[in-house]
Structure formats: C-alpha cells, structure tokens
PDB file of C-alpha atoms in Angstrom:
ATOM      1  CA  UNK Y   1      40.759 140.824  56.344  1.00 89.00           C
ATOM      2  CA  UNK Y   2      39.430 141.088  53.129  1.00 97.00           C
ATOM      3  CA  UNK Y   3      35.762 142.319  52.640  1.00 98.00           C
ATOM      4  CA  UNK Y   4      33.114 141.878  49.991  1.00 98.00           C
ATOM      5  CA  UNK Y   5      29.992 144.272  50.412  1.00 98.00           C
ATOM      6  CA  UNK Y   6      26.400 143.427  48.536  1.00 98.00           C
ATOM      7  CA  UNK Y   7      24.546 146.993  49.482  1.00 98.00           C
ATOM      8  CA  UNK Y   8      21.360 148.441  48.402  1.00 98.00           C
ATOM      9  CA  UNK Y   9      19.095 145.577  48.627  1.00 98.00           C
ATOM     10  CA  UNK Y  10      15.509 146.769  48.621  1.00 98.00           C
ATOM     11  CA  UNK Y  11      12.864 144.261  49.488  1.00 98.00           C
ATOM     12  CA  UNK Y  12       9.019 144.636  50.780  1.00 98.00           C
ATOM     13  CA  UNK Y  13       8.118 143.437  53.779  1.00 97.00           C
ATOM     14  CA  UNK Y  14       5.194 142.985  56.755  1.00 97.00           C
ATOM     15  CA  UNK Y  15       7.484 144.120  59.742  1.00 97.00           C
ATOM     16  CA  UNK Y  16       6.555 146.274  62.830  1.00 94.00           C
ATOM     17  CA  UNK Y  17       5.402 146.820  66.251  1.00 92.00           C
ATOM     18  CA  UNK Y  18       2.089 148.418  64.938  1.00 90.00           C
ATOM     19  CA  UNK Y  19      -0.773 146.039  63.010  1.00 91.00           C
ATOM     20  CA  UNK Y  20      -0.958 148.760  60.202  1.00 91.00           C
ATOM     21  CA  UNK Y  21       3.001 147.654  59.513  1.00 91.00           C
ATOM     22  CA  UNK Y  22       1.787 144.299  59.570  1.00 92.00           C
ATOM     23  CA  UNK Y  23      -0.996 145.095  57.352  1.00 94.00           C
ATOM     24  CA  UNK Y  24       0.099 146.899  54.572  1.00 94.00           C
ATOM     25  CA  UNK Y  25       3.783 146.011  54.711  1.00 95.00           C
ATOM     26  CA  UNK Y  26       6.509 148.409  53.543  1.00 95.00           C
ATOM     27  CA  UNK Y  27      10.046 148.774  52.077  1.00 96.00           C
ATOM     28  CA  UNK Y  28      13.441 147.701  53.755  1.00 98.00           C
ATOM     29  CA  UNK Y  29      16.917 147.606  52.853  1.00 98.00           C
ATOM     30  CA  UNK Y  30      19.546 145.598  53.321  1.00 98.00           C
ATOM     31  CA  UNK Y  31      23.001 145.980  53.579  1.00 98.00           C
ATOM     32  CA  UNK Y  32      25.660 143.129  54.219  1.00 98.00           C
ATOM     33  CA  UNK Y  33      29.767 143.089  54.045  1.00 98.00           C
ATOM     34  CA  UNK Y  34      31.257 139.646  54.622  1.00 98.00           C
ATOM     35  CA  UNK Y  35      34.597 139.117  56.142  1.00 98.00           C
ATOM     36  CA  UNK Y  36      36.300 136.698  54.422  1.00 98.00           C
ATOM     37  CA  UNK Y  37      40.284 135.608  52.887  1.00 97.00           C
ATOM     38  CA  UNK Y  38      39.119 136.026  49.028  1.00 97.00           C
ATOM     39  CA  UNK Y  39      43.000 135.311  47.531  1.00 97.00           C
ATOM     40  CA  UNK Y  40      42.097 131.664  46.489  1.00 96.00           C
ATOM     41  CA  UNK Y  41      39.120 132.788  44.538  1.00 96.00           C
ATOM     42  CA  UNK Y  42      41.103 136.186  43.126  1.00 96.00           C
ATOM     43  CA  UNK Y  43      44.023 134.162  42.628  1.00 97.00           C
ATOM     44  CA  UNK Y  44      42.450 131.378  40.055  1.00 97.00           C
ATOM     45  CA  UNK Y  45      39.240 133.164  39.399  1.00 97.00           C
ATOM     46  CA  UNK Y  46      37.550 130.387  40.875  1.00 96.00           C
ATOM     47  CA  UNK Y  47      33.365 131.486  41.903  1.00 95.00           C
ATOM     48  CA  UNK Y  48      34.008 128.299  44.197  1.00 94.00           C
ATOM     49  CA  UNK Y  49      36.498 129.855  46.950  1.00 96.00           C
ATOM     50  CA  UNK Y  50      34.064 133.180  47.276  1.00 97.00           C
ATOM     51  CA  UNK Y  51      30.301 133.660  47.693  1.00 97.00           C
ATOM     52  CA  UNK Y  52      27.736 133.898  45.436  1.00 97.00           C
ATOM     53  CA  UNK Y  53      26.636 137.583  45.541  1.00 97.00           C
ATOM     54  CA  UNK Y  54      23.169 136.379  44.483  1.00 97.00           C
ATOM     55  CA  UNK Y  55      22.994 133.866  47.291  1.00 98.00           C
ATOM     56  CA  UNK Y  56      23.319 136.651  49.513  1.00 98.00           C
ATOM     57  CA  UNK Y  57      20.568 138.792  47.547  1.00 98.00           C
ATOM     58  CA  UNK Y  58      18.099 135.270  47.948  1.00 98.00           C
ATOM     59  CA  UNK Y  59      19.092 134.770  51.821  1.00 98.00           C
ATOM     60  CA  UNK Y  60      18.294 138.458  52.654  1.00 98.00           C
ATOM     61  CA  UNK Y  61      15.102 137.872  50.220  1.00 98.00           C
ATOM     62  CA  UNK Y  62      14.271 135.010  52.732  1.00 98.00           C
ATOM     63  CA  UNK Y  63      14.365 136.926  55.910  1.00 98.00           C
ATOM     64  CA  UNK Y  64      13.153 140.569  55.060  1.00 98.00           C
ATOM     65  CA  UNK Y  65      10.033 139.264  52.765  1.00 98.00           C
ATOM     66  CA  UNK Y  66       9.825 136.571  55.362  1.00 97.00           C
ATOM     67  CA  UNK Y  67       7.631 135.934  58.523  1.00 96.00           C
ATOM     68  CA  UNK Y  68       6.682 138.837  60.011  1.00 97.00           C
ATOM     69  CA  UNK Y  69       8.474 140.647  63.121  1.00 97.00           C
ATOM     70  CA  UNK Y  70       8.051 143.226  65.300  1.00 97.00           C
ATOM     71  CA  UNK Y  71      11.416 144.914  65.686  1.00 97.00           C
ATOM     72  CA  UNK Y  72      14.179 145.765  62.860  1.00 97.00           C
ATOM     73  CA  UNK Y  73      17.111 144.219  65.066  1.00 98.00           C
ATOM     74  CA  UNK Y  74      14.816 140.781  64.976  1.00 98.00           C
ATOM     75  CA  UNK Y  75      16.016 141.081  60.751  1.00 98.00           C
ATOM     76  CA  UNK Y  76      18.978 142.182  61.450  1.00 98.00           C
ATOM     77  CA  UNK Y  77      20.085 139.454  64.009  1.00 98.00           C
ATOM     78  CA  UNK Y  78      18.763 136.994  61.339  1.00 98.00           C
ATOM     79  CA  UNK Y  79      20.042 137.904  58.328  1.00 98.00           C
ATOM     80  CA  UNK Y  80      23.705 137.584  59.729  1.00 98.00           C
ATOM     81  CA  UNK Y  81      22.950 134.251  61.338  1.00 98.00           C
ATOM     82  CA  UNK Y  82      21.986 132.728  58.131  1.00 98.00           C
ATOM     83  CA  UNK Y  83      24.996 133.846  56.157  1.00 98.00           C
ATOM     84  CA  UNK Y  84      26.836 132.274  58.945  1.00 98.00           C
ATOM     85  CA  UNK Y  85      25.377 129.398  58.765  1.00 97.00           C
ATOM     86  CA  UNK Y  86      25.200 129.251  55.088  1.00 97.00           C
ATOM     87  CA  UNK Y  87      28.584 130.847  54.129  1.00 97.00           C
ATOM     88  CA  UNK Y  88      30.929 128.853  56.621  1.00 95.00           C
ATOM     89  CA  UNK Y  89      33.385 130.596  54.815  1.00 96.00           C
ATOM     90  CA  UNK Y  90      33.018 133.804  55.973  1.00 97.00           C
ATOM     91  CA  UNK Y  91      34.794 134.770  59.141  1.00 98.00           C
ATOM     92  CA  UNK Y  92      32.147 137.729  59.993  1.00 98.00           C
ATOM     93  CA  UNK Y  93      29.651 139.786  58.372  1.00 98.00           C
ATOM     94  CA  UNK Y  94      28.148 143.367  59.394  1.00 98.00           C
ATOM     95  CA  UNK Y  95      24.717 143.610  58.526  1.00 98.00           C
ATOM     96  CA  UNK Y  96      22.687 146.550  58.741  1.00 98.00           C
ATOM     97  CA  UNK Y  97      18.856 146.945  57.498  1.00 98.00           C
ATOM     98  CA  UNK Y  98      16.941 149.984  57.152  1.00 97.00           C
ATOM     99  CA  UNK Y  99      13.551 150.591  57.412  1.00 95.00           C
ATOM    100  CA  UNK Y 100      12.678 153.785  55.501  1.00 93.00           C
ATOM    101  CA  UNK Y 101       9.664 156.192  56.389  1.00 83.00           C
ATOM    102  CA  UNK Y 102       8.893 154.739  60.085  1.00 85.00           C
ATOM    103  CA  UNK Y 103       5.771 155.523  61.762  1.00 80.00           C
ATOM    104  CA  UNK Y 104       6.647 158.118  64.234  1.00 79.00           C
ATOM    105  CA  UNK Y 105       5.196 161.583  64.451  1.00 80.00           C
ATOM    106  CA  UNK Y 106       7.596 164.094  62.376  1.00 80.00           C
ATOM    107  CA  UNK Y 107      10.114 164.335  60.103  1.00 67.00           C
ATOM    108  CA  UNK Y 108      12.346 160.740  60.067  1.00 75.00           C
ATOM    109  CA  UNK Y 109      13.787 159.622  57.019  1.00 88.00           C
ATOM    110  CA  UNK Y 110      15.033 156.154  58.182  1.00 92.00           C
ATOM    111  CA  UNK Y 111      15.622 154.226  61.412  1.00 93.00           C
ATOM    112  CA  UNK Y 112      18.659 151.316  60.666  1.00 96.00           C
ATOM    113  CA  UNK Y 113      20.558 148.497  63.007  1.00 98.00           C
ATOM    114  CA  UNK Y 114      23.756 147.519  62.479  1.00 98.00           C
ATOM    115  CA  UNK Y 115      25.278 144.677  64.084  1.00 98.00           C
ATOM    116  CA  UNK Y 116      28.965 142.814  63.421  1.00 98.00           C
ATOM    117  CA  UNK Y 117      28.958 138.334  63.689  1.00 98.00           C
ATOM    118  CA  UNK Y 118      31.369 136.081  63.748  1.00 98.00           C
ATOM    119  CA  UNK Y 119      31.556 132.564  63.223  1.00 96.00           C
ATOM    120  CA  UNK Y 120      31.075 130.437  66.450  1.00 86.00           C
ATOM    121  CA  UNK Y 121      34.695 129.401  67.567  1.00 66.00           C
ATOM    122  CA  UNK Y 122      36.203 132.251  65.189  1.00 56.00           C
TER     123      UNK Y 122
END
C-alpha cells in the first residue's frame, strides 16, 4: 500500500485533564500518514485521484484548535475519523498527536498517541 505522510503540524490548543490546560491552552502536533493506491494520481498527475495535503492541514486545524478535551487519545481518535470520513479514498490512516511539555512533575519532553483506522467495511 502506498502511503502519503503530512508530519509536523503544530497547532494551539485548550486540551487537558487540568483547568489551567483549559485555560491557557498550549501547543500540539500532529502527525498523519494515509494509506491509499496513489498510481492514478502519479500516473496522469491528476490532484483529483490523491488528497489535498492542505485539506489534511485544515481537518487537523479543526480538531486540535477545536472544542476542548480532556485526554490526547480523544484528538487522536478524531482526527482519523474525519479523514475517514472526508477522504473515502483512503484505505487507513495512522495518526499520532503530541502534546509537548505536559504537566507532570519532572523532566518529560512529550507524551504522544498513536492509533492506525481503517475504513468501515475495508
């Protein structure tokens, strides 16, 4: 399967179990790779047969500067149901989001999910 990966996006956001997270909000990234056959769209060059890399950027955008949650695999979970939904072309995505600088006594530089989705019936 072929894969197409959109990494590094940084957004700001009002997630957390604690109301200080809620409060004053913080970074998280975002990380995505879609499954997908792209040899139509390589094949004829065609931005039709593939998905818009900054449709992925604005759907992530939705989610992580989006209403507020309490736990990172809450983003995680939706991010990769709306590029399901939204990308029916994709077979399966991995998406993983990191929250940098968590809120828990010593040294942590990140905490991260990572989950794989398929398409229903794929």
């Amino acid at each position: 399967m072929d894969k197409i990966f959109v990494q590094g996006m940084e957004f700001y956001g009002y997630h957390g179990a604690f109301p200080e997270e809620n409060k004053l909000g913080q970074r998280f990234f975002a990380d995505v790779t879609l499954e997908m056959d792209t040899r139509e769209a390589g094949e004829n060059d065609d931005l039709n047969k593939t998905v818009n890399y900054a449709e992925v950027y604005e759907a992530a955008k939705e989610v992580l500067e989006g209403e507020p949650v309490k736990l990172v695999e809450t983003l995680t979970a939706r991010l990769a149901n709306i590029l399901l939904e939204r990308f029916q072309i994709i077979d399966a995505c991995v998406v993983k989001v990191t929250k940098p600088d968590p809120p828990i006594p010593g040294h942590y530089d990140s905490v991260a999910v990572e989950i794989r989705r398929e398409q229903k019936g794929g």
